[in-house]
mmCIF file of N, CA and C in Angstrom:
data_model
loop_
_atom_site.group_PDB
_atom_site.id
_atom_site.type_symbol
_atom_site.label_atom_id
_atom_site.label_comp_id
_atom_site.label_asym_id
_atom_site.label_seq_id
_atom_site.Cartn_x
_atom_site.Cartn_y
_atom_site.Cartn_z
ATOM 1 N N UNK A 1 42.993 11.620 66.245
ATOM 2 C CA UNK A 1 43.048 10.826 65.173
ATOM 3 C C UNK A 1 41.630 11.214 64.367
ATOM 4 N N UNK A 2 41.700 11.466 63.131
ATOM 5 C CA UNK A 2 40.637 11.712 62.209
ATOM 6 C C UNK A 2 40.292 10.356 61.380
ATOM 7 N N UNK A 3 38.882 10.252 61.507
ATOM 8 C CA UNK A 3 38.758 8.638 60.941
ATOM 9 C C UNK A 3 38.351 9.039 59.502
ATOM 10 N N UNK A 4 39.170 8.109 58.610
ATOM 11 C CA UNK A 4 39.373 8.301 57.115
ATOM 12 C C UNK A 4 38.477 7.189 56.654
ATOM 13 N N UNK A 5 37.787 6.535 57.274
ATOM 14 C CA UNK A 5 36.968 5.289 56.817
ATOM 15 C C UNK A 5 35.948 6.004 55.792
ATOM 16 N N UNK A 6 35.179 7.101 56.151
ATOM 17 C CA UNK A 6 34.081 7.848 55.380
ATOM 18 C C UNK A 6 34.680 8.237 54.077
ATOM 19 N N UNK A 7 35.879 8.877 54.226
ATOM 20 C CA UNK A 7 36.465 9.447 53.019
ATOM 21 C C UNK A 7 36.760 8.385 52.016
ATOM 22 N N UNK A 8 37.253 7.100 52.307
ATOM 23 C CA UNK A 8 37.650 6.150 51.524
ATOM 24 C C UNK A 8 36.226 5.487 50.907
ATOM 25 N N UNK A 9 35.222 5.602 51.408
ATOM 26 C CA UNK A 9 34.050 5.162 51.080
ATOM 27 C C UNK A 9 33.440 6.181 49.934
ATOM 28 N N UNK A 10 33.623 7.527 50.308
ATOM 29 C CA UNK A 10 33.120 8.537 49.394
ATOM 30 C C UNK A 10 33.985 8.336 48.066
ATOM 31 N N UNK A 11 35.279 8.223 48.213
ATOM 32 C CA UNK A 11 36.139 8.238 47.010
ATOM 33 C C UNK A 11 35.743 7.106 46.265
ATOM 34 N N UNK A 12 35.684 6.017 46.585
ATOM 35 C CA UNK A 12 35.284 4.698 46.103
ATOM 36 C C UNK A 12 33.967 5.007 45.206
ATOM 37 N N UNK A 13 33.047 5.839 45.964
ATOM 38 C CA UNK A 13 31.547 6.124 45.509
ATOM 39 C C UNK A 13 31.507 7.033 43.997
ATOM 40 N N UNK A 14 32.397 7.953 44.266
ATOM 41 C CA UNK A 14 32.660 8.928 42.827
ATOM 42 C C UNK A 14 33.433 8.056 41.876
ATOM 43 N N UNK A 15 34.288 7.291 42.109
ATOM 44 C CA UNK A 15 35.094 6.466 41.162
ATOM 45 C C UNK A 15 33.976 5.926 40.384
ATOM 46 N N UNK A 16 33.337 4.977 41.027
ATOM 47 C CA UNK A 16 32.344 4.116 40.606
ATOM 48 C C UNK A 16 31.332 5.258 39.602
ATOM 49 N N UNK A 17 30.718 6.351 40.359
ATOM 50 C CA UNK A 17 29.804 6.986 39.574
ATOM 51 C C UNK A 17 30.652 7.742 38.205
ATOM 52 N N UNK A 18 31.853 8.198 38.580
ATOM 53 C CA UNK A 18 32.509 8.651 37.072
ATOM 54 C C UNK A 18 32.752 7.355 36.153
ATOM 55 N N UNK A 19 33.047 6.296 36.592
ATOM 56 C CA UNK A 19 32.992 5.413 35.465
ATOM 57 C C UNK A 19 31.926 5.128 34.757
ATOM 58 N N UNK A 20 30.755 4.780 35.610
ATOM 59 C CA UNK A 20 29.441 4.889 34.950
ATOM 60 C C UNK A 20 29.129 5.787 33.951
ATOM 61 N N UNK A 21 29.337 7.162 34.589
ATOM 62 C CA UNK A 21 29.153 8.430 33.313
ATOM 63 C C UNK A 21 29.944 8.336 32.287
ATOM 64 N N UNK A 22 31.264 7.873 32.412
ATOM 65 C CA UNK A 22 32.062 7.486 31.306
ATOM 66 C C UNK A 22 31.502 6.181 30.471
ATOM 67 N N UNK A 23 31.305 5.436 30.988
ATOM 68 C CA UNK A 23 30.631 4.225 30.070
ATOM 69 C C UNK A 23 29.759 4.682 29.109
ATOM 70 N N UNK A 24 28.551 5.500 29.892
ATOM 71 C CA UNK A 24 27.143 6.120 29.386
ATOM 72 C C UNK A 24 27.531 7.039 28.261
ATOM 73 N N UNK A 25 28.703 7.857 28.329
ATOM 74 C CA UNK A 25 28.934 8.790 27.616
ATOM 75 C C UNK A 25 29.523 8.158 26.258
ATOM 76 N N UNK A 26 30.421 7.216 26.451
ATOM 77 C CA UNK A 26 30.983 6.277 25.316
ATOM 78 C C UNK A 26 29.943 5.843 24.598
ATOM 79 N N UNK A 27 29.008 5.035 25.261
ATOM 80 C CA UNK A 27 28.013 4.353 24.677
ATOM 81 C C UNK A 27 27.038 5.359 23.494
ATOM 82 N N UNK A 28 26.677 6.629 24.357
ATOM 83 C CA UNK A 28 25.967 7.943 23.533
ATOM 84 C C UNK A 28 26.677 8.299 22.275
ATOM 85 N N UNK A 29 28.221 8.269 22.374
ATOM 86 C CA UNK A 29 28.880 8.568 21.297
ATOM 87 C C UNK A 29 28.979 7.578 20.223
ATOM 88 N N UNK A 30 29.121 6.126 20.432
ATOM 89 C CA UNK A 30 28.862 5.388 19.479
ATOM 90 C C UNK A 30 27.688 5.313 18.873
ATOM 91 N N UNK A 31 26.272 5.532 19.635
ATOM 92 C CA UNK A 31 25.026 5.559 18.939
ATOM 93 C C UNK A 31 25.094 6.761 18.066
ATOM 94 N N UNK A 32 25.711 7.965 18.149
ATOM 95 C CA UNK A 32 25.591 9.129 17.308
ATOM 96 C C UNK A 32 26.646 8.764 16.174
ATOM 97 N N UNK A 33 27.732 8.191 16.143
ATOM 98 C CA UNK A 33 28.440 7.709 15.425
ATOM 99 C C UNK A 33 27.787 6.714 14.201
ATOM 100 N N UNK A 34 27.121 5.745 14.847
ATOM 101 C CA UNK A 34 26.502 4.719 13.990
ATOM 102 C C UNK A 34 25.384 5.550 13.277
ATOM 103 N N UNK A 35 24.514 6.479 14.158
ATOM 104 C CA UNK A 35 23.491 7.077 13.106
ATOM 105 C C UNK A 35 24.053 7.962 12.214
ATOM 106 N N UNK A 36 25.005 8.691 12.281
ATOM 107 C CA UNK A 36 25.711 9.665 11.344
ATOM 108 C C UNK A 36 26.038 8.408 10.201
ATOM 109 N N UNK A 37 26.786 7.438 10.401
ATOM 110 C CA UNK A 37 27.146 6.633 9.074
ATOM 111 C C UNK A 37 26.007 6.235 8.491
ATOM 112 N N UNK A 38 24.814 5.554 9.128
ATOM 113 C CA UNK A 38 23.466 5.241 8.672
ATOM 114 C C UNK A 38 23.069 6.386 7.578
ATOM 115 N N UNK A 39 23.203 7.698 8.168
ATOM 116 C CA UNK A 39 22.422 8.865 7.268
ATOM 117 C C UNK A 39 23.509 8.930 6.085
ATOM 118 N N UNK A 40 24.792 8.822 6.531
ATOM 119 C CA UNK A 40 25.425 8.898 5.284
ATOM 120 C C UNK A 40 25.377 7.777 4.202
ATOM 121 N N UNK A 41 25.269 6.862 4.731
ATOM 122 C CA UNK A 41 24.822 5.669 3.678
ATOM 123 C C UNK A 41 23.836 5.925 3.049
ATOM 124 N N UNK A 42 22.591 6.301 3.801
ATOM 125 C CA UNK A 42 21.393 6.696 3.172
ATOM 126 C C UNK A 42 21.486 7.926 1.714
ATOM 127 N N UNK A 43 22.210 8.710 2.350
ATOM 128 C CA UNK A 43 22.282 9.917 1.327
ATOM 129 C C UNK A 43 23.195 9.363 0.012
ATOM 130 N N UNK A 44 24.304 8.761 0.175
ATOM 131 C CA UNK A 44 25.083 8.407 -0.882
ATOM 132 C C UNK A 44 23.989 7.217 -1.707
ATOM 133 N N UNK A 45 23.396 6.344 -1.061
ATOM 134 C CA UNK A 45 22.635 5.520 -2.175
ATOM 135 C C UNK A 45 21.580 6.289 -2.634
ATOM 136 N N UNK A 46 20.966 7.479 -2.222
ATOM 137 C CA UNK A 46 19.969 8.065 -2.639
ATOM 138 C C UNK A 46 20.690 8.795 -3.927
ATOM 139 N N UNK A 47 21.816 9.464 -3.641
ATOM 140 C CA UNK A 47 22.422 10.212 -4.945
ATOM 141 C C UNK A 47 22.754 9.032 -6.078
ATOM 142 N N UNK A 48 23.123 8.052 -5.752
ATOM 143 C CA UNK A 48 23.344 6.853 -6.666
ATOM 144 C C UNK A 48 21.803 6.544 -7.378
ATOM 145 N N UNK A 49 20.912 6.356 -6.993
ATOM 146 C CA UNK A 49 19.497 6.197 -7.426
ATOM 147 C C UNK A 49 19.440 7.420 -8.197
ATOM 148 N N UNK A 50 19.445 8.490 -7.661
ATOM 149 C CA UNK A 50 19.093 9.966 -8.784
ATOM 150 C C UNK A 50 19.890 9.817 -10.149
ATOM 151 N N UNK A 51 21.269 9.409 -10.005
ATOM 152 C CA UNK A 51 21.745 9.630 -11.045
ATOM 153 C C UNK A 51 21.567 8.408 -12.117
ATOM 154 N N UNK A 52 21.147 7.258 -11.512
ATOM 155 C CA UNK A 52 20.469 6.073 -12.436
ATOM 156 C C UNK A 52 19.453 6.531 -12.900
ATOM 157 N N UNK A 53 18.587 7.161 -12.190
ATOM 158 C CA UNK A 53 17.258 7.774 -12.748
ATOM 159 C C UNK A 53 17.604 8.869 -13.894
ATOM 160 N N UNK A 54 18.765 9.621 -13.915
ATOM 161 C CA UNK A 54 18.600 10.535 -14.793
ATOM 162 C C UNK A 54 19.277 9.877 -16.124
ATOM 163 N N UNK A 55 20.131 8.714 -15.807
ATOM 164 C CA UNK A 55 20.626 8.007 -17.119
ATOM 165 C C UNK A 55 19.310 7.541 -17.953
ATOM 166 N N UNK A 56 18.549 6.636 -17.025
ATOM 167 C CA UNK A 56 17.321 6.326 -17.539
ATOM 168 C C UNK A 56 16.339 7.209 -18.379
ATOM 169 N N UNK A 57 16.078 8.617 -17.798
ATOM 170 C CA UNK A 57 15.457 9.609 -18.332
ATOM 171 C C UNK A 57 16.171 10.162 -19.604
ATOM 172 N N UNK A 58 17.324 10.085 -19.662
ATOM 173 C CA UNK A 58 17.977 10.635 -21.057
ATOM 174 C C UNK A 58 17.632 9.393 -22.164
ATOM 175 N N UNK A 59 17.731 8.063 -21.751
ATOM 176 C CA UNK A 59 17.537 7.035 -22.444
ATOM 177 C C UNK A 59 16.152 7.040 -22.946
ATOM 178 N N UNK A 60 15.224 7.226 -22.128
ATOM 179 C CA UNK A 60 13.630 7.211 -22.535
ATOM 180 C C UNK A 60 13.389 8.497 -23.425
ATOM 181 N N UNK A 61 14.053 9.631 -23.340
ATOM 182 C CA UNK A 61 13.861 10.950 -24.140
ATOM 183 C C UNK A 61 14.223 10.661 -25.424
ATOM 184 N N UNK A 62 15.551 10.195 -25.536
ATOM 185 C CA UNK A 62 15.715 9.517 -26.879
ATOM 186 C C UNK A 62 15.316 8.704 -27.662
ATOM 187 N N UNK A 63 14.723 7.547 -27.031
ATOM 188 C CA UNK A 63 13.740 6.610 -27.484
ATOM 189 C C UNK A 63 12.693 7.352 -28.004
ATOM 190 N N UNK A 64 11.704 8.040 -27.131
ATOM 191 C CA UNK A 64 10.559 8.899 -27.463
ATOM 192 C C UNK A 64 10.925 9.923 -28.718
ATOM 193 N N UNK A 65 11.891 10.199 -28.866
ATOM 194 C CA UNK A 65 12.315 11.175 -29.979
ATOM 195 C C UNK A 65 11.739 10.397 -31.285
ATOM 196 N N UNK A 66 12.065 9.038 -31.509
ATOM 197 C CA UNK A 66 11.836 8.201 -32.786
ATOM 198 C C UNK A 66 10.482 8.011 -32.872
ATOM 199 N N UNK A 67 9.621 8.410 -32.077
ATOM 200 C CA UNK A 67 8.229 8.022 -32.354
ATOM 201 C C UNK A 67 7.472 9.347 -32.027
ATOM 202 N N UNK A 68 7.768 10.703 -32.105
ATOM 203 C CA UNK A 68 6.986 11.596 -31.819
ATOM 204 C C UNK A 68 6.009 11.883 -32.803
ATOM 205 N N UNK A 69 4.881 11.782 -32.140
ATOM 206 C CA UNK A 69 3.503 11.968 -32.972
ATOM 207 C C UNK A 69 3.137 13.375 -33.122
ATOM 208 N N UNK A 70 3.593 14.317 -32.356
ATOM 209 C CA UNK A 70 3.174 15.822 -32.691
ATOM 210 C C UNK A 70 4.058 16.459 -33.178
ATOM 211 N N UNK A 71 4.814 16.222 -33.940
ATOM 212 C CA UNK A 71 5.961 17.165 -34.719
ATOM 213 C C UNK A 71 5.395 18.272 -35.358
ATOM 214 N N UNK A 72 4.259 17.754 -36.138
ATOM 215 C CA UNK A 72 3.648 19.034 -37.076
ATOM 216 C C UNK A 72 2.401 19.595 -36.525
ATOM 217 N N UNK A 73 2.332 19.591 -35.208
ATOM 218 C CA UNK A 73 0.903 20.255 -34.909
ATOM 219 C C UNK A 73 0.849 21.788 -35.211
ATOM 220 N N UNK A 74 -0.234 22.189 -35.780
ATOM 221 C CA UNK A 74 -0.269 23.658 -36.127
ATOM 222 C C UNK A 74 -0.430 24.712 -35.087
ATOM 223 N N UNK A 75 -1.358 24.254 -34.158
ATOM 224 C CA UNK A 75 -1.634 25.389 -33.121
ATOM 225 C C UNK A 75 -0.753 25.054 -32.060
ATOM 226 N N UNK A 76 0.212 24.235 -31.659
ATOM 227 C CA UNK A 76 1.012 24.092 -30.660
ATOM 228 C C UNK A 76 0.345 23.636 -29.354
ATOM 229 N N UNK A 77 -0.819 23.870 -29.328
ATOM 230 C CA UNK A 77 -1.421 23.509 -27.830
ATOM 231 C C UNK A 77 -1.118 22.183 -27.495
ATOM 232 N N UNK A 78 -1.860 21.271 -28.215
ATOM 233 C CA UNK A 78 -1.820 19.861 -28.103
ATOM 234 C C UNK A 78 -0.073 19.450 -28.010
ATOM 235 N N UNK A 79 0.533 20.153 -28.683
ATOM 236 C CA UNK A 79 1.968 19.570 -28.533
ATOM 237 C C UNK A 79 2.516 20.020 -27.128
ATOM 238 N N UNK A 80 2.198 21.164 -26.606
ATOM 239 C CA UNK A 80 2.507 21.736 -25.320
ATOM 240 C C UNK A 80 2.243 20.841 -24.235
ATOM 241 N N UNK A 81 0.912 20.496 -24.528
ATOM 242 C CA UNK A 81 0.361 19.714 -23.428
ATOM 243 C C UNK A 81 0.914 18.221 -23.096
ATOM 244 N N UNK A 82 1.049 17.557 -24.232
ATOM 245 C CA UNK A 82 1.853 16.512 -24.541
ATOM 246 C C UNK A 82 2.937 16.633 -23.838
ATOM 247 N N UNK A 83 3.821 17.418 -24.295
ATOM 248 C CA UNK A 83 5.130 17.540 -23.937
ATOM 249 C C UNK A 83 5.329 17.527 -22.164
ATOM 250 N N UNK A 84 4.281 18.542 -21.875
ATOM 251 C CA UNK A 84 4.241 18.838 -20.385
ATOM 252 C C UNK A 84 4.396 17.296 -19.455
ATOM 253 N N UNK A 85 3.122 16.796 -19.837
ATOM 254 C CA UNK A 85 2.786 15.117 -19.269
ATOM 255 C C UNK A 85 3.914 14.244 -19.798
ATOM 256 N N UNK A 86 4.315 14.361 -20.970
ATOM 257 C CA UNK A 86 5.319 13.499 -21.442
ATOM 258 C C UNK A 86 6.529 13.294 -20.556
ATOM 259 N N UNK A 87 7.112 14.572 -20.105
ATOM 260 C CA UNK A 87 8.100 14.830 -19.424
ATOM 261 C C UNK A 87 8.098 14.110 -17.905
ATOM 262 N N UNK A 88 6.644 14.619 -17.439
ATOM 263 C CA UNK A 88 6.617 13.891 -16.104
ATOM 264 C C UNK A 88 6.492 12.534 -16.309
ATOM 265 N N UNK A 89 5.773 11.919 -17.058
ATOM 266 C CA UNK A 89 5.692 10.303 -17.218
ATOM 267 C C UNK A 89 7.430 9.821 -17.264
ATOM 268 N N UNK A 90 8.081 10.520 -18.124
ATOM 269 C CA UNK A 90 9.337 9.945 -18.431
ATOM 270 C C UNK A 90 10.109 9.885 -17.241
ATOM 271 N N UNK A 91 9.828 11.032 -16.462
ATOM 272 C CA UNK A 91 10.701 11.168 -15.190
ATOM 273 C C UNK A 91 10.059 10.069 -14.285
ATOM 274 N N UNK A 92 9.049 9.907 -13.793
ATOM 275 C CA UNK A 92 8.614 8.861 -13.212
ATOM 276 C C UNK A 92 9.052 7.576 -13.245
ATOM 277 N N UNK A 93 8.809 7.121 -14.836
ATOM 278 C CA UNK A 93 9.253 5.762 -15.166
ATOM 279 C C UNK A 93 10.858 5.686 -14.930
ATOM 280 N N UNK A 94 11.630 6.695 -15.098
ATOM 281 C CA UNK A 94 12.805 6.619 -14.807
ATOM 282 C C UNK A 94 13.411 6.250 -13.283
ATOM 283 N N UNK A 95 12.685 7.196 -12.638
ATOM 284 C CA UNK A 95 12.676 6.733 -11.234
ATOM 285 C C UNK A 95 12.223 5.387 -10.725
ATOM 286 N N UNK A 96 11.204 5.033 -11.269
ATOM 287 C CA UNK A 96 10.966 3.529 -10.711
ATOM 288 C C UNK A 96 11.757 2.402 -11.521
ATOM 289 N N UNK A 97 12.339 2.881 -12.777
ATOM 290 C CA UNK A 97 13.209 1.820 -13.376
ATOM 291 C C UNK A 97 14.523 1.710 -12.481
ATOM 292 N N UNK A 98 15.054 3.085 -11.883
ATOM 293 C CA UNK A 98 16.455 2.936 -11.227
ATOM 294 C C UNK A 98 16.116 2.217 -9.972
ATOM 295 N N UNK A 99 14.853 2.004 -9.121
ATOM 296 C CA UNK A 99 15.020 1.455 -7.912
ATOM 297 C C UNK A 99 14.459 -0.005 -8.012
ATOM 298 N N UNK A 100 14.421 -0.266 -9.461
ATOM 299 C CA UNK A 100 14.178 -2.061 -9.507
ATOM 300 C C UNK A 100 15.168 -2.967 -9.571
ATOM 301 N N UNK A 101 15.053 -3.995 -8.904
ATOM 302 C CA UNK A 101 16.199 -4.875 -8.826
ATOM 303 C C UNK A 101 17.680 -4.689 -7.915
ATOM 304 N N UNK A 102 17.969 -5.693 -7.380
ATOM 305 C CA UNK A 102 18.827 -5.671 -6.496
ATOM 306 C C UNK A 102 20.352 -5.473 -7.143
ATOM 307 N N UNK A 103 20.393 -5.677 -8.310
ATOM 308 C CA UNK A 103 21.581 -5.542 -9.080
ATOM 309 C C UNK A 103 21.530 -4.426 -10.095
ATOM 310 N N UNK A 104 21.012 -3.254 -9.780
ATOM 311 C CA UNK A 104 20.618 -2.131 -10.249
ATOM 312 C C UNK A 104 22.241 -1.088 -10.368
ATOM 313 N N UNK A 105 22.178 -0.339 -11.376
ATOM 314 C CA UNK A 105 23.101 0.464 -11.712
ATOM 315 C C UNK A 105 23.732 1.456 -10.373
ATOM 316 N N UNK A 106 22.632 1.651 -9.797
ATOM 317 C CA UNK A 106 22.533 2.560 -8.496
ATOM 318 C C UNK A 106 23.545 1.606 -7.187
ATOM 319 N N UNK A 107 22.961 0.454 -7.180
ATOM 320 C CA UNK A 107 23.471 -0.488 -6.277
ATOM 321 C C UNK A 107 25.021 -0.620 -6.514
ATOM 322 N N UNK A 108 25.238 -0.915 -7.657
ATOM 323 C CA UNK A 108 26.780 -1.323 -8.020
ATOM 324 C C UNK A 108 27.700 0.164 -7.680
ATOM 325 N N UNK A 109 27.256 1.380 -8.104
ATOM 326 C CA UNK A 109 27.649 2.641 -7.949
ATOM 327 C C UNK A 109 27.895 2.870 -6.600
ATOM 328 N N UNK A 110 26.908 2.438 -5.572
ATOM 329 C CA UNK A 110 26.709 2.748 -4.181
ATOM 330 C C UNK A 110 28.050 1.764 -3.577
ATOM 331 N N UNK A 111 27.934 0.562 -4.027
ATOM 332 C CA UNK A 111 29.225 -0.403 -3.329
ATOM 333 C C UNK A 111 30.419 0.111 -3.468
ATOM 334 N N UNK A 112 30.689 0.551 -4.875
ATOM 335 C CA UNK A 112 31.849 1.191 -5.329
ATOM 336 C C UNK A 112 32.432 2.365 -4.674
ATOM 337 N N UNK A 113 31.525 3.154 -4.450
ATOM 338 C CA UNK A 113 31.699 4.512 -3.553
ATOM 339 C C UNK A 113 32.167 4.282 -2.210
ATOM 340 N N UNK A 114 31.303 3.122 -1.742
ATOM 341 C CA UNK A 114 31.844 2.841 -0.365
ATOM 342 C C UNK A 114 33.136 2.215 -0.133
ATOM 343 N N UNK A 115 33.810 1.480 -1.174
ATOM 344 C CA UNK A 115 35.096 1.080 -1.377
ATOM 345 C C UNK A 115 36.057 2.213 -1.231
ATOM 346 N N UNK A 116 35.579 3.081 -2.587
ATOM 347 C CA UNK A 116 36.700 3.985 -2.851
ATOM 348 C C UNK A 116 36.608 5.014 -1.944
ATOM 349 N N UNK A 117 35.981 5.474 -0.832
ATOM 350 C CA UNK A 117 35.743 6.422 -0.095
ATOM 351 C C UNK A 117 35.814 5.721 1.300
ATOM 352 N N UNK A 118 35.966 4.488 1.691
ATOM 353 C CA UNK A 118 35.920 4.036 3.001
ATOM 354 C C UNK A 118 35.185 4.446 3.931
ATOM 355 N N UNK A 119 33.727 4.372 3.047
ATOM 356 C CA UNK A 119 32.689 4.410 3.936
ATOM 357 C C UNK A 119 31.947 3.103 4.500
#
């Protein structure tokens, strides 16, 4: 007769090893899924902030048109330089405005998009 005691111990060992490997794989998959969700959330919120910044930029540009100081510049050089820096300043100001406050338009858009798309 063959002794099957060692075979039983071996199958128990392999069963436990497979269970541990399966649990580790499940943990890894959960971590990957959570990381993907965080990345997706961050991308969505960034898009909302960019949209709000664009809206503020349009508001500031329209406001600026009411006080245009270099409209009658003869050589055009001063006007071109002012336009270049003015656009940059308006863009930076818009980005800062969009990121201020916890009740910003970007935050509201983000929360609504999460509800609408089940994120």
